[in-house]
PDB file of C-alpha atoms in Angstrom:
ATOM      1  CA  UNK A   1     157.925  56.279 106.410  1.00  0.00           C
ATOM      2  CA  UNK A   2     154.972  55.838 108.395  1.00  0.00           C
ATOM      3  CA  UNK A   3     151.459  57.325 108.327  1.00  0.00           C
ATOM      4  CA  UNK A   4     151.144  60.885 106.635  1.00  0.00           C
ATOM      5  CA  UNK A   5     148.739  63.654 108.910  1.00  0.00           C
ATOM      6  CA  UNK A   6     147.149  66.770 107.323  1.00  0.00           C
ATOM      7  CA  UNK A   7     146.666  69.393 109.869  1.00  0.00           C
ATOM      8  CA  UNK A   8     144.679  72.432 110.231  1.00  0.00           C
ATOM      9  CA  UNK A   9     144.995  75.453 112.698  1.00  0.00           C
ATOM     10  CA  UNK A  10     143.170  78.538 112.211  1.00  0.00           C
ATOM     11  CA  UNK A  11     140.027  80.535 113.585  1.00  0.00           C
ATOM     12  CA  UNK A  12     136.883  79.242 113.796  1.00  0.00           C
ATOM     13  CA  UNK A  13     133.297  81.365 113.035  1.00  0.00           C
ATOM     14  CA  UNK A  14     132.923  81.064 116.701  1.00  0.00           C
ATOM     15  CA  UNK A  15     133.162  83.841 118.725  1.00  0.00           C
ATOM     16  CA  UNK A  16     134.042  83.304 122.485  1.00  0.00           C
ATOM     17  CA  UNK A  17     132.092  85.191 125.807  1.00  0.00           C
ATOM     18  CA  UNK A  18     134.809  88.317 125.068  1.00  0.00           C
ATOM     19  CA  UNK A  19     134.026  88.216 121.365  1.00  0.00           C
ATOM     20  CA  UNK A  20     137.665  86.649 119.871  1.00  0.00           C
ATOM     21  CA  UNK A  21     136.970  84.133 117.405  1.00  0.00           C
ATOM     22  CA  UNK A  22     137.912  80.844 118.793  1.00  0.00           C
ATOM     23  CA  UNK A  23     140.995  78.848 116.691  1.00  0.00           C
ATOM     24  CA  UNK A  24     140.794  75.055 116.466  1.00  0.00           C
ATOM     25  CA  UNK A  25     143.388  72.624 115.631  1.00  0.00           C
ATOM     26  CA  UNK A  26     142.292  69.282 113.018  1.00  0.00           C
ATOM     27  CA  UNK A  27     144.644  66.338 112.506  1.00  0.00           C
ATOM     28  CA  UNK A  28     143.452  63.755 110.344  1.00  0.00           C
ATOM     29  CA  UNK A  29     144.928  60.895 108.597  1.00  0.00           C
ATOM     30  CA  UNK A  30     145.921  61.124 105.075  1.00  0.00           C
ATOM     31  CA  UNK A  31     144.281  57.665 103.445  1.00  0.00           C
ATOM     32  CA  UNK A  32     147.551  56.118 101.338  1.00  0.00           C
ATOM     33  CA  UNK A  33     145.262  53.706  99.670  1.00  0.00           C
ATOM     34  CA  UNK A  34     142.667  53.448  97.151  1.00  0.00           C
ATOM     35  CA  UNK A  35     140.650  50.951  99.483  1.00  0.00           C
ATOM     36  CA  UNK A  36     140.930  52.884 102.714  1.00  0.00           C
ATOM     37  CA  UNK A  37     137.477  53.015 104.137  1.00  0.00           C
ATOM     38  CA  UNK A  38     137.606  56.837 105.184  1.00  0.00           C
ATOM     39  CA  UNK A  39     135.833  56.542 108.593  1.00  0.00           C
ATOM     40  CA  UNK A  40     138.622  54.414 109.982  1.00  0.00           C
ATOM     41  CA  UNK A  41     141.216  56.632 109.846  1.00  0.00           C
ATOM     42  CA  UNK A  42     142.843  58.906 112.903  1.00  0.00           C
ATOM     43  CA  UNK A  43     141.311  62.297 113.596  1.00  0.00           C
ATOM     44  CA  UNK A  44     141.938  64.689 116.025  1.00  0.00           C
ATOM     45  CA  UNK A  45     140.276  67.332 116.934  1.00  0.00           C
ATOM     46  CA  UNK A  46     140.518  70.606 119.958  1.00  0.00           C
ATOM     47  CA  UNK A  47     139.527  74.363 120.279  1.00  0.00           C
ATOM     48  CA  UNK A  48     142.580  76.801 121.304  1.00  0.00           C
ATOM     49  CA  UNK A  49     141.707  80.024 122.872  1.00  0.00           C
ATOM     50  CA  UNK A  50     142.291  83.065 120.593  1.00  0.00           C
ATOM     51  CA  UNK A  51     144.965  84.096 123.897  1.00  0.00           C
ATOM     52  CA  UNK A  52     147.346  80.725 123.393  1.00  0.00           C
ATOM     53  CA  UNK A  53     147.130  81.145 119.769  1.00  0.00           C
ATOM     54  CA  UNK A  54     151.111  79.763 119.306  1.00  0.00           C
ATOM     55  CA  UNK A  55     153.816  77.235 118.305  1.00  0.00           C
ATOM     56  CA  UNK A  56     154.004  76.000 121.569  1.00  0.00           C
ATOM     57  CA  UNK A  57     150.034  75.201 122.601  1.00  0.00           C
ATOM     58  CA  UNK A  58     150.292  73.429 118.874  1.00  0.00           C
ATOM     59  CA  UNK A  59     153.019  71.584 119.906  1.00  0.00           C
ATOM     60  CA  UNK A  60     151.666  70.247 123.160  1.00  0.00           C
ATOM     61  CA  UNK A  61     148.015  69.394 121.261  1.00  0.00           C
ATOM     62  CA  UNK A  62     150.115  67.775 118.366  1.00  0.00           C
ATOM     63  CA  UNK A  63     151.721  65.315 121.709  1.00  0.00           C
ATOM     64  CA  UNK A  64     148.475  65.070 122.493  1.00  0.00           C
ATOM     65  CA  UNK A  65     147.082  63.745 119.292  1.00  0.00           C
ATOM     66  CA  UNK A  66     150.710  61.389 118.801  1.00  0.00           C
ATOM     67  CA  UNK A  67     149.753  59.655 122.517  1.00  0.00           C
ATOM     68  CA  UNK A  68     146.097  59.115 121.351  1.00  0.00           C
ATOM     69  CA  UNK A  69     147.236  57.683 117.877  1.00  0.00           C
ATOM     70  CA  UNK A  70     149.947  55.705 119.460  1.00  0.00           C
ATOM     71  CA  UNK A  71     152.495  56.590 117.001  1.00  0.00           C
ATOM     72  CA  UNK A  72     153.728  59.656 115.100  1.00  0.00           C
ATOM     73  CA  UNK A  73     153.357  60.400 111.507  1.00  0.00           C
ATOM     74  CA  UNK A  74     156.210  60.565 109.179  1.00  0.00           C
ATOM     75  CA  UNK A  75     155.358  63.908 107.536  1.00  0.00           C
ATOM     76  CA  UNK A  76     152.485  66.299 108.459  1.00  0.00           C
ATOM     77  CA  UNK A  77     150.591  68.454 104.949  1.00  0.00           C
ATOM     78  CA  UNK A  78     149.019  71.172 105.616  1.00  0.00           C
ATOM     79  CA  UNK A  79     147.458  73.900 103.610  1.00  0.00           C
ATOM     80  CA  UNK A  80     147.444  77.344 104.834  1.00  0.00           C
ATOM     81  CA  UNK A  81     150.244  79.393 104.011  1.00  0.00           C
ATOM     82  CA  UNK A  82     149.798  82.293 105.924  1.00  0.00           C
ATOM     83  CA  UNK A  83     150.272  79.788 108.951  1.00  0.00           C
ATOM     84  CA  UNK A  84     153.347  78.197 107.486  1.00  0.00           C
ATOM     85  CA  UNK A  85     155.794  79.391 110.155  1.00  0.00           C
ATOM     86  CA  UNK A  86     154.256  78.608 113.676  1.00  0.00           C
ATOM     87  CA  UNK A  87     153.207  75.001 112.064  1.00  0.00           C
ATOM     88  CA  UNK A  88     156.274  74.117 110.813  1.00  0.00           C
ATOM     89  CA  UNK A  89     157.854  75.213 114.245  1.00  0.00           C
ATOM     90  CA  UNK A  90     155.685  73.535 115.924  1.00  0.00           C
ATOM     91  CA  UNK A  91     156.096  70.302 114.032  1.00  0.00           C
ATOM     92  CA  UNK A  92     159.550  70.288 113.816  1.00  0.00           C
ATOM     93  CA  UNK A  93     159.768  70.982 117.446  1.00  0.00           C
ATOM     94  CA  UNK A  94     158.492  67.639 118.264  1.00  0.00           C
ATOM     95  CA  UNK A  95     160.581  66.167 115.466  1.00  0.00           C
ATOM     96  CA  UNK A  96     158.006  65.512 112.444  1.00  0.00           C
ATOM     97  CA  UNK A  97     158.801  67.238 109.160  1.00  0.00           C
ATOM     98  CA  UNK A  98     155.850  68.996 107.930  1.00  0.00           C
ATOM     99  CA  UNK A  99     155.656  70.300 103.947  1.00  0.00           C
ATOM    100  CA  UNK A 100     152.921  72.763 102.659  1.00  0.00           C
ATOM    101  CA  UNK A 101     150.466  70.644 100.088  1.00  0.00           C
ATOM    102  CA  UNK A 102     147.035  71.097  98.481  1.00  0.00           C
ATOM    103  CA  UNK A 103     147.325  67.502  98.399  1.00  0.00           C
ATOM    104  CA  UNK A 104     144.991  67.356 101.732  1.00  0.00           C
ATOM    105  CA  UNK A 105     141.546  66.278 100.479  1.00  0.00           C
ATOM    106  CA  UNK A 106     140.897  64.050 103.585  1.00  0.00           C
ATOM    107  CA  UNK A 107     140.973  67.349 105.640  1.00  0.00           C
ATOM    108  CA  UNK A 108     139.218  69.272 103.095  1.00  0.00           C
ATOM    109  CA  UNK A 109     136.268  67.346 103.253  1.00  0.00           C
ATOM    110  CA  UNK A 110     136.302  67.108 107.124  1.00  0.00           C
ATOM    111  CA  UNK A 111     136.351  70.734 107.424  1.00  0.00           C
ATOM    112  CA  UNK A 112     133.550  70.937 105.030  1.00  0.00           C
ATOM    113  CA  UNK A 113     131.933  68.764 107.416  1.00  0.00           C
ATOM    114  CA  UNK A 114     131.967  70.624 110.300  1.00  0.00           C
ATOM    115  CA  UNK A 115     131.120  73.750 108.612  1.00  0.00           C
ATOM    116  CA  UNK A 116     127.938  72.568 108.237  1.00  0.00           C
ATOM    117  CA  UNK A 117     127.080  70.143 110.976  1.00  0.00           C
ATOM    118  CA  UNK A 118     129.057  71.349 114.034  1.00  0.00           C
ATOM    119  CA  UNK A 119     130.154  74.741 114.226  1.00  0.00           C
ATOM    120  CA  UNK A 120     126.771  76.260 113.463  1.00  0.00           C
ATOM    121  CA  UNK A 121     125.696  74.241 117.177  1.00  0.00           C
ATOM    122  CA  UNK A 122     128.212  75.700 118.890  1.00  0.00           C
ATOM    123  CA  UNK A 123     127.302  79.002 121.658  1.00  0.00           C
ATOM    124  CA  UNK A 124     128.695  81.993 119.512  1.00  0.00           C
ATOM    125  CA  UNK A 125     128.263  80.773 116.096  1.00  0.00           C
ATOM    126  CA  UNK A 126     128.956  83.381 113.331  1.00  0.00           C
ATOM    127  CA  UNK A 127     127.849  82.597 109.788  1.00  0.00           C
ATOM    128  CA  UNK A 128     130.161  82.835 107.661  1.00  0.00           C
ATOM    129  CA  UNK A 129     132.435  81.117 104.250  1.00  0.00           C
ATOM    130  CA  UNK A 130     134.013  78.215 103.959  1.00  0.00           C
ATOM    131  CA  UNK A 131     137.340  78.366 104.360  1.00  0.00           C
ATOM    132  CA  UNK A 132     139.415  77.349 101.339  1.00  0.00           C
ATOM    133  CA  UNK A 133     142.479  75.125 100.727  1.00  0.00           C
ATOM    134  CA  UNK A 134     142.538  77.232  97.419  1.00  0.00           C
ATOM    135  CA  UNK A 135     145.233  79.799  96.432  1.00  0.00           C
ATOM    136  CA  UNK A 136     145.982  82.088  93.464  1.00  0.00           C
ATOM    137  CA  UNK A 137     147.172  80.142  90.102  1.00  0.00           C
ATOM    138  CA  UNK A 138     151.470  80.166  91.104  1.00  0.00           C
ATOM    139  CA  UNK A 139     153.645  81.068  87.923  1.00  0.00           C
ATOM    140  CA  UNK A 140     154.488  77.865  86.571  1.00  0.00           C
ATOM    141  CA  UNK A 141     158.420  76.933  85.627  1.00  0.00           C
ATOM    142  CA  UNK A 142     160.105  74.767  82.912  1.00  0.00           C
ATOM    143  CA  UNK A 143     161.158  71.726  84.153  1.00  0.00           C
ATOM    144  CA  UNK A 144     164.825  70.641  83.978  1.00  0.00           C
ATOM    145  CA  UNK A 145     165.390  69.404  80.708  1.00  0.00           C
ATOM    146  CA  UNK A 146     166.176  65.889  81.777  1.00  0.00           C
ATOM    147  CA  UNK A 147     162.786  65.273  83.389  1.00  0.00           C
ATOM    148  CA  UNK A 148     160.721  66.274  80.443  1.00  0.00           C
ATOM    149  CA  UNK A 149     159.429  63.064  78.290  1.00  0.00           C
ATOM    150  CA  UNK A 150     159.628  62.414  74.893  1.00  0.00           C
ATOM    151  CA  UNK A 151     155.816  61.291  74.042  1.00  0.00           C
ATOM    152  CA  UNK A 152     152.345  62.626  75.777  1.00  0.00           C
ATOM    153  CA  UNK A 153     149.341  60.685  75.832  1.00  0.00           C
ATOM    154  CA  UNK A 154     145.761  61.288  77.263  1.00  0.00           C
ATOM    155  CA  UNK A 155     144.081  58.419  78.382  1.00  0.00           C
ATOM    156  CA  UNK A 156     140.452  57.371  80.464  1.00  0.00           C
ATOM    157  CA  UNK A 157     140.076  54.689  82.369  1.00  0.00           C
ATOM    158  CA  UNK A 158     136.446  53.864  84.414  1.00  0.00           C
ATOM    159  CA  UNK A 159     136.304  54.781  88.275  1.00  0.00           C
ATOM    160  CA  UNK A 160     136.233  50.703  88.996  1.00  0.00           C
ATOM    161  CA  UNK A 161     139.476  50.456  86.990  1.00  0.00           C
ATOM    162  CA  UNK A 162     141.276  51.495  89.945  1.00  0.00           C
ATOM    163  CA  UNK A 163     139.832  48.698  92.467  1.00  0.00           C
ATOM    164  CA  UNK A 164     142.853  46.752  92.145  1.00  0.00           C
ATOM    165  CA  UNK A 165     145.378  49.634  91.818  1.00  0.00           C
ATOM    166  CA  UNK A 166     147.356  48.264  94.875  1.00  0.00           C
ATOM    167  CA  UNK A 167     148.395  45.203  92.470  1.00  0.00           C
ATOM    168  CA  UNK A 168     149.928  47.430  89.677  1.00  0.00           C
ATOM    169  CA  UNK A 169     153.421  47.036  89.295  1.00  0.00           C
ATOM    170  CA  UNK A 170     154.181  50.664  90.465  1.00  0.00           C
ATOM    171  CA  UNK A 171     157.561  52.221  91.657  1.00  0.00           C
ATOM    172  CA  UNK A 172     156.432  55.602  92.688  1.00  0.00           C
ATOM    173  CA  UNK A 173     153.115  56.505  93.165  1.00  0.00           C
ATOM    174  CA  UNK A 174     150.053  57.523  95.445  1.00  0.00           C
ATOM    175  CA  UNK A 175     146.065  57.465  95.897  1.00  0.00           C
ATOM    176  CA  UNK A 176     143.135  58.259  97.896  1.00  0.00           C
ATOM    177  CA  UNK A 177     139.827  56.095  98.589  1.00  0.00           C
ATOM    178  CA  UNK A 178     137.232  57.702  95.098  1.00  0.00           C
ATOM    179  CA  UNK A 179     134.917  57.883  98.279  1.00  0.00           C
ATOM    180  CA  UNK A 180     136.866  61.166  99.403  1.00  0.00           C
ATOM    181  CA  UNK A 181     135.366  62.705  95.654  1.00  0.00           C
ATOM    182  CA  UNK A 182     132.238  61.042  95.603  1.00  0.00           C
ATOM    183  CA  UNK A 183     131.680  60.245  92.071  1.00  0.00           C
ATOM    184  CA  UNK A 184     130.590  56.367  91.029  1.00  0.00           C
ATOM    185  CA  UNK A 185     132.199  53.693  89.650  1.00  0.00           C
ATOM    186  CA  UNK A 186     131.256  53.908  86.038  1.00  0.00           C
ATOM    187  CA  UNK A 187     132.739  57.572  86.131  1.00  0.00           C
ATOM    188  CA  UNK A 188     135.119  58.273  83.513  1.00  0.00           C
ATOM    189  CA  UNK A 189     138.935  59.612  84.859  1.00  0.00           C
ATOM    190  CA  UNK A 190     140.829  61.247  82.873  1.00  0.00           C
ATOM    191  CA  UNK A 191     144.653  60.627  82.856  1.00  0.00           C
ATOM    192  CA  UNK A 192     147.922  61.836  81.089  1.00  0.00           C
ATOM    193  CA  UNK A 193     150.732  59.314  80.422  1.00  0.00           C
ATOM    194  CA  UNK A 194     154.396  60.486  80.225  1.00  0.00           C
ATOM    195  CA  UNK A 195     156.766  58.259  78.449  1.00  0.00           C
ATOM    196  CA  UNK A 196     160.471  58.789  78.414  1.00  0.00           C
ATOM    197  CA  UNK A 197     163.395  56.152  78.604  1.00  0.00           C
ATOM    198  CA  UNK A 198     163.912  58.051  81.821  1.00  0.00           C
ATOM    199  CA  UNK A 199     161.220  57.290  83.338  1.00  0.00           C
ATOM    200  CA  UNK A 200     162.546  56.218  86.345  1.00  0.00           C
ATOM    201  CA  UNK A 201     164.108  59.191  87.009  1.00  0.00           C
ATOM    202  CA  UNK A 202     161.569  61.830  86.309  1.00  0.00           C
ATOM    203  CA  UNK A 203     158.864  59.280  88.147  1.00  0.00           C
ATOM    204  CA  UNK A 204     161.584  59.829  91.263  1.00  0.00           C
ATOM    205  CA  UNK A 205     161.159  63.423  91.111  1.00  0.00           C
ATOM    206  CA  UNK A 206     157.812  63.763  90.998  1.00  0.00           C
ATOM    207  CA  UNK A 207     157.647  61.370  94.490  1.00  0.00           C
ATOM    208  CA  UNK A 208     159.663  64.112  96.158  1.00  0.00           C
ATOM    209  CA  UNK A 209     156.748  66.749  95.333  1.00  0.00           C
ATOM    210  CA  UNK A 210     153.547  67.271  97.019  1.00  0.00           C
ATOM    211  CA  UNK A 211     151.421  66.610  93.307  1.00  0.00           C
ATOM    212  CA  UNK A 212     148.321  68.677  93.931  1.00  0.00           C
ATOM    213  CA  UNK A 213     146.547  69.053  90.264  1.00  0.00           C
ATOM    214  CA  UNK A 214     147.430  69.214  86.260  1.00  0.00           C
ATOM    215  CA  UNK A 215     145.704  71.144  84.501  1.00  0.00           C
ATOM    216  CA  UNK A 216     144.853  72.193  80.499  1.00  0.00           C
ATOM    217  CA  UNK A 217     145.789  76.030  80.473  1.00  0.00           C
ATOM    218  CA  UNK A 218     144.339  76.932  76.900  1.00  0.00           C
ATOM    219  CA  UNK A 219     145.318  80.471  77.378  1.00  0.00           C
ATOM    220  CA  UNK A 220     148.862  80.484  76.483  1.00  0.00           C
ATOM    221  CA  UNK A 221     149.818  78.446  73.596  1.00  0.00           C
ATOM    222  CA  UNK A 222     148.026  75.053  75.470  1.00  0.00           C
ATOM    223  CA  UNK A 223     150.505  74.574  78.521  1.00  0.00           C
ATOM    224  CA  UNK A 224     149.419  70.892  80.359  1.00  0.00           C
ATOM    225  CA  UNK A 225     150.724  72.422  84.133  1.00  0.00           C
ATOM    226  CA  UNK A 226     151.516  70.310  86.690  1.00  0.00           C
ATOM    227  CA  UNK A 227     151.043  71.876  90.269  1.00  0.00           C
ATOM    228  CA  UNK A 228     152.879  71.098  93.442  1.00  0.00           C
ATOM    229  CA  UNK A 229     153.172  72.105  96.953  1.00  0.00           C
ATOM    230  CA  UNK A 230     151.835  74.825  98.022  1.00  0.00           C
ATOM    231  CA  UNK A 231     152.258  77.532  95.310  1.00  0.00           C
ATOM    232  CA  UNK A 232     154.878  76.037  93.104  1.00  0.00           C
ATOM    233  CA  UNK A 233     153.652  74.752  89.484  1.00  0.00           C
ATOM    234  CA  UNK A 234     155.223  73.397  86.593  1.00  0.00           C
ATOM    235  CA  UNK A 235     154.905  73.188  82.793  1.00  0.00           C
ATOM    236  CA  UNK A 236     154.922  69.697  82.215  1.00  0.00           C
ATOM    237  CA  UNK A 237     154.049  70.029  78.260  1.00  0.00           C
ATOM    238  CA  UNK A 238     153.238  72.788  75.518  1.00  0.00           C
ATOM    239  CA  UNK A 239     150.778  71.245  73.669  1.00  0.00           C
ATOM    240  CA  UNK A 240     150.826  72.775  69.595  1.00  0.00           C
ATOM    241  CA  UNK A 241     149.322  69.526  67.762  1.00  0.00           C
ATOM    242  CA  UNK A 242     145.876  70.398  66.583  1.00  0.00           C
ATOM    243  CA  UNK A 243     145.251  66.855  67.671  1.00  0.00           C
ATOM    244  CA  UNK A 244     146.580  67.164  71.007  1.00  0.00           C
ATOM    245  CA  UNK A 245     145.244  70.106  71.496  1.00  0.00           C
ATOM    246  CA  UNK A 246     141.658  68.514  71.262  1.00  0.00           C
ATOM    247  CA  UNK A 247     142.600  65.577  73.409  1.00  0.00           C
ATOM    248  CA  UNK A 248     143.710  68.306  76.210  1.00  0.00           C
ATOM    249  CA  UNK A 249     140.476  69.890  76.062  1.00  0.00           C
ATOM    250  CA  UNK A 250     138.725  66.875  76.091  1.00  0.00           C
ATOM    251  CA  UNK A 251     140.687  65.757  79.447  1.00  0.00           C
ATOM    252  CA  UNK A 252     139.835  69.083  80.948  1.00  0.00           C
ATOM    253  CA  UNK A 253     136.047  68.581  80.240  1.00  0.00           C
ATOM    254  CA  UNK A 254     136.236  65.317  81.767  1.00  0.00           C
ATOM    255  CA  UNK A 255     138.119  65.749  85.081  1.00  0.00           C
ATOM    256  CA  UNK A 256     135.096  68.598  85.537  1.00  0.00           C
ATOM    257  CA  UNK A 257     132.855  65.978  85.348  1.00  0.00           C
ATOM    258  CA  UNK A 258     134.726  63.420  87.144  1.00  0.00           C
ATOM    259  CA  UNK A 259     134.682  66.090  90.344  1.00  0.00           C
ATOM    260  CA  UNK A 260     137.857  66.966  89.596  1.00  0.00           C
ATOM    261  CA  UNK A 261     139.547  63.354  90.042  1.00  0.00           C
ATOM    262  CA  UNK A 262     142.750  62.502  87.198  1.00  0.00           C
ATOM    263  CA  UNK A 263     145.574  60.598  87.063  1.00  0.00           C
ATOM    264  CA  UNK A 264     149.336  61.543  86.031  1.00  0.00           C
ATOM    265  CA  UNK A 265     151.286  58.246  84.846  1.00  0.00           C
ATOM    266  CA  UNK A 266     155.022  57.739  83.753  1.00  0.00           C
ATOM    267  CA  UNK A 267     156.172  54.692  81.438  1.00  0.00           C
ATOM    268  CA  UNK A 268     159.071  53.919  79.733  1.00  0.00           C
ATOM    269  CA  UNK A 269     157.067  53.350  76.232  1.00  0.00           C
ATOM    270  CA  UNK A 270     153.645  52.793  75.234  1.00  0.00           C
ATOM    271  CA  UNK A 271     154.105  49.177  75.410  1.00  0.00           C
ATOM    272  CA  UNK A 272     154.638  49.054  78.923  1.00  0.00           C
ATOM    273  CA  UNK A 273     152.562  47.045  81.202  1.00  0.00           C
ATOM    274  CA  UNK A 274     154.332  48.616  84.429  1.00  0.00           C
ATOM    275  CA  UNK A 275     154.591  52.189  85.932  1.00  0.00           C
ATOM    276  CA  UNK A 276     157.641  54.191  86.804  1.00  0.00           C
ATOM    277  CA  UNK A 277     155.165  56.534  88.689  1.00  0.00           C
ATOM    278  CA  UNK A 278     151.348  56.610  88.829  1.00  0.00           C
ATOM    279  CA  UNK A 279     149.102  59.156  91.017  1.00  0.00           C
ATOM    280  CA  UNK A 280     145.502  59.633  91.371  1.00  0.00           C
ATOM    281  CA  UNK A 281     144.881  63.396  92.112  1.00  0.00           C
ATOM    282  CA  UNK A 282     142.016  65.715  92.282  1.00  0.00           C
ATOM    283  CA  UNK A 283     141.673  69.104  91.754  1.00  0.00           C
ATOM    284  CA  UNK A 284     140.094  70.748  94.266  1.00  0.00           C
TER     285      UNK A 284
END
């Protein structure tokens, strides 16, 4: 498939000489493994006049950022919604499929960045918020009946744990370098195992998804939600054991303390020493 991009194109607090806030355009490389050092991946980078604000000047910076990578991605994330129409055009334009995700902490974290080191040194700097890659809490759906598991299990492992996760016997799965949520090695990460004698399966699914977060909703009769994409969410479990219910909490405590970084794994039993699927995520 390639190398993934997340891109960003929206306005700027930087208002031009005829007072129109300026728009930029950020490409950056989504890291696809745990041991990516972050400052070696492709970024790209360009102002866009509030006038050319379009599909088509998108298009011609997103050639221009392909001929400086030397190669295209295979699929392009990006978070904004309310620009979902002139980026997919754009991107499928030039031939790249590109899929709404909150799964874009690379690009998160850059635009956090230059926030706070570069925009406020440019001529026409207005102070203003961050912008957000967060959106209102979707309405979650039940998942087919043949993807839900049979057994739940919460789980920590340390932040080190995951130094060799690109020797785990893994069919489906993703991660991003634990520099991207900058938390230590002895952190403790909270995970959820699924197992199911479909495993397979239901791990196959949940590859086709952009996974953003799960998350312990306590507020209706303990739902563990499992959010994708941009909006879409899912209720992966509802959690009645008193026991459970504990162990959810608990898990919820500690991805707040682990800056929001979890895991999601699917087995076929307990015993297993391989994964179906496995994904580092972090809520963001």
């Amino acid at each position: 498939m390639g190398s993934i991009w997340e891109l960003d194109y929206y306005s700027r607090p930087i208002l031009d000489e005829n007072n129109k806030k300026i728009w930029e355009v950020l490409i950056c490389e989504t890291p696809l493994d745990i041991r990516t050092k972050t400052d070696s991946l492709f970024r790209y980078a360009k102002y866009c006049p509030s006038t050319t604000v379009n599909s088509v000047w998108l298009q011609t910076a997103l050639q221009e950022a392909i001929d400086k990578a030397g190669e295209a991605p295979g699929k392009i994330r990006f978070f904004r919604r309310q620009m979902n129409n002139m980026i997919t055009k754009a991107c499928e334009d030039i031939g790249i499929p590109a899929k709404p995700s909150r799964q874009t902490l690379a690009l998160n974290q850059w635009l956090q960045q230059r926030m706070e080191l570069v925009y406020p040194q440019e001529p026409g700097f207005q102070g203003g918020t961050n912008p957000s890659v967060l959106l209102e809490a979707p309405l979650p759906q039940r998942l087919p009946d043949a993807l839900e598991g049979e057994q739940l299990g919460f789980v920590t492992l340390s932040a080190s744990d995951f130094a060799d996760m690109p020797e785990w016997d893994i069919d489906f799965g993703g991660a991003f370098p634990l520099e991207l949520a900058q938390i230590s090695p002895e952190t403790k990460i909270p995970g959820v195992l699924v197992y199911s004698n479909r495993a397979l399966p239901i791990a196959g699914w949940m590859s086709g998804l952009e996974l953003a977060w799960l998350k312990f909703d306590n507020t209706k009769q303990g739902r563990l939600i499992l959010e994708t994409g941009a909006t879409e969410s899912w209720i992966l479990a509802n959690i009645k054991n008193p026991q459970m219910l504990t162990e959810a909490q608990d898990f919820e405590q500690a991805k707040q303390k682990a800056n929001g970084v979890h895991f999601i794994g699917v087995q076929s039993d307990p015993s297993s020493e391989s994964f179906a699927g496995f994904w580092l995520l972090q809520q963001i």
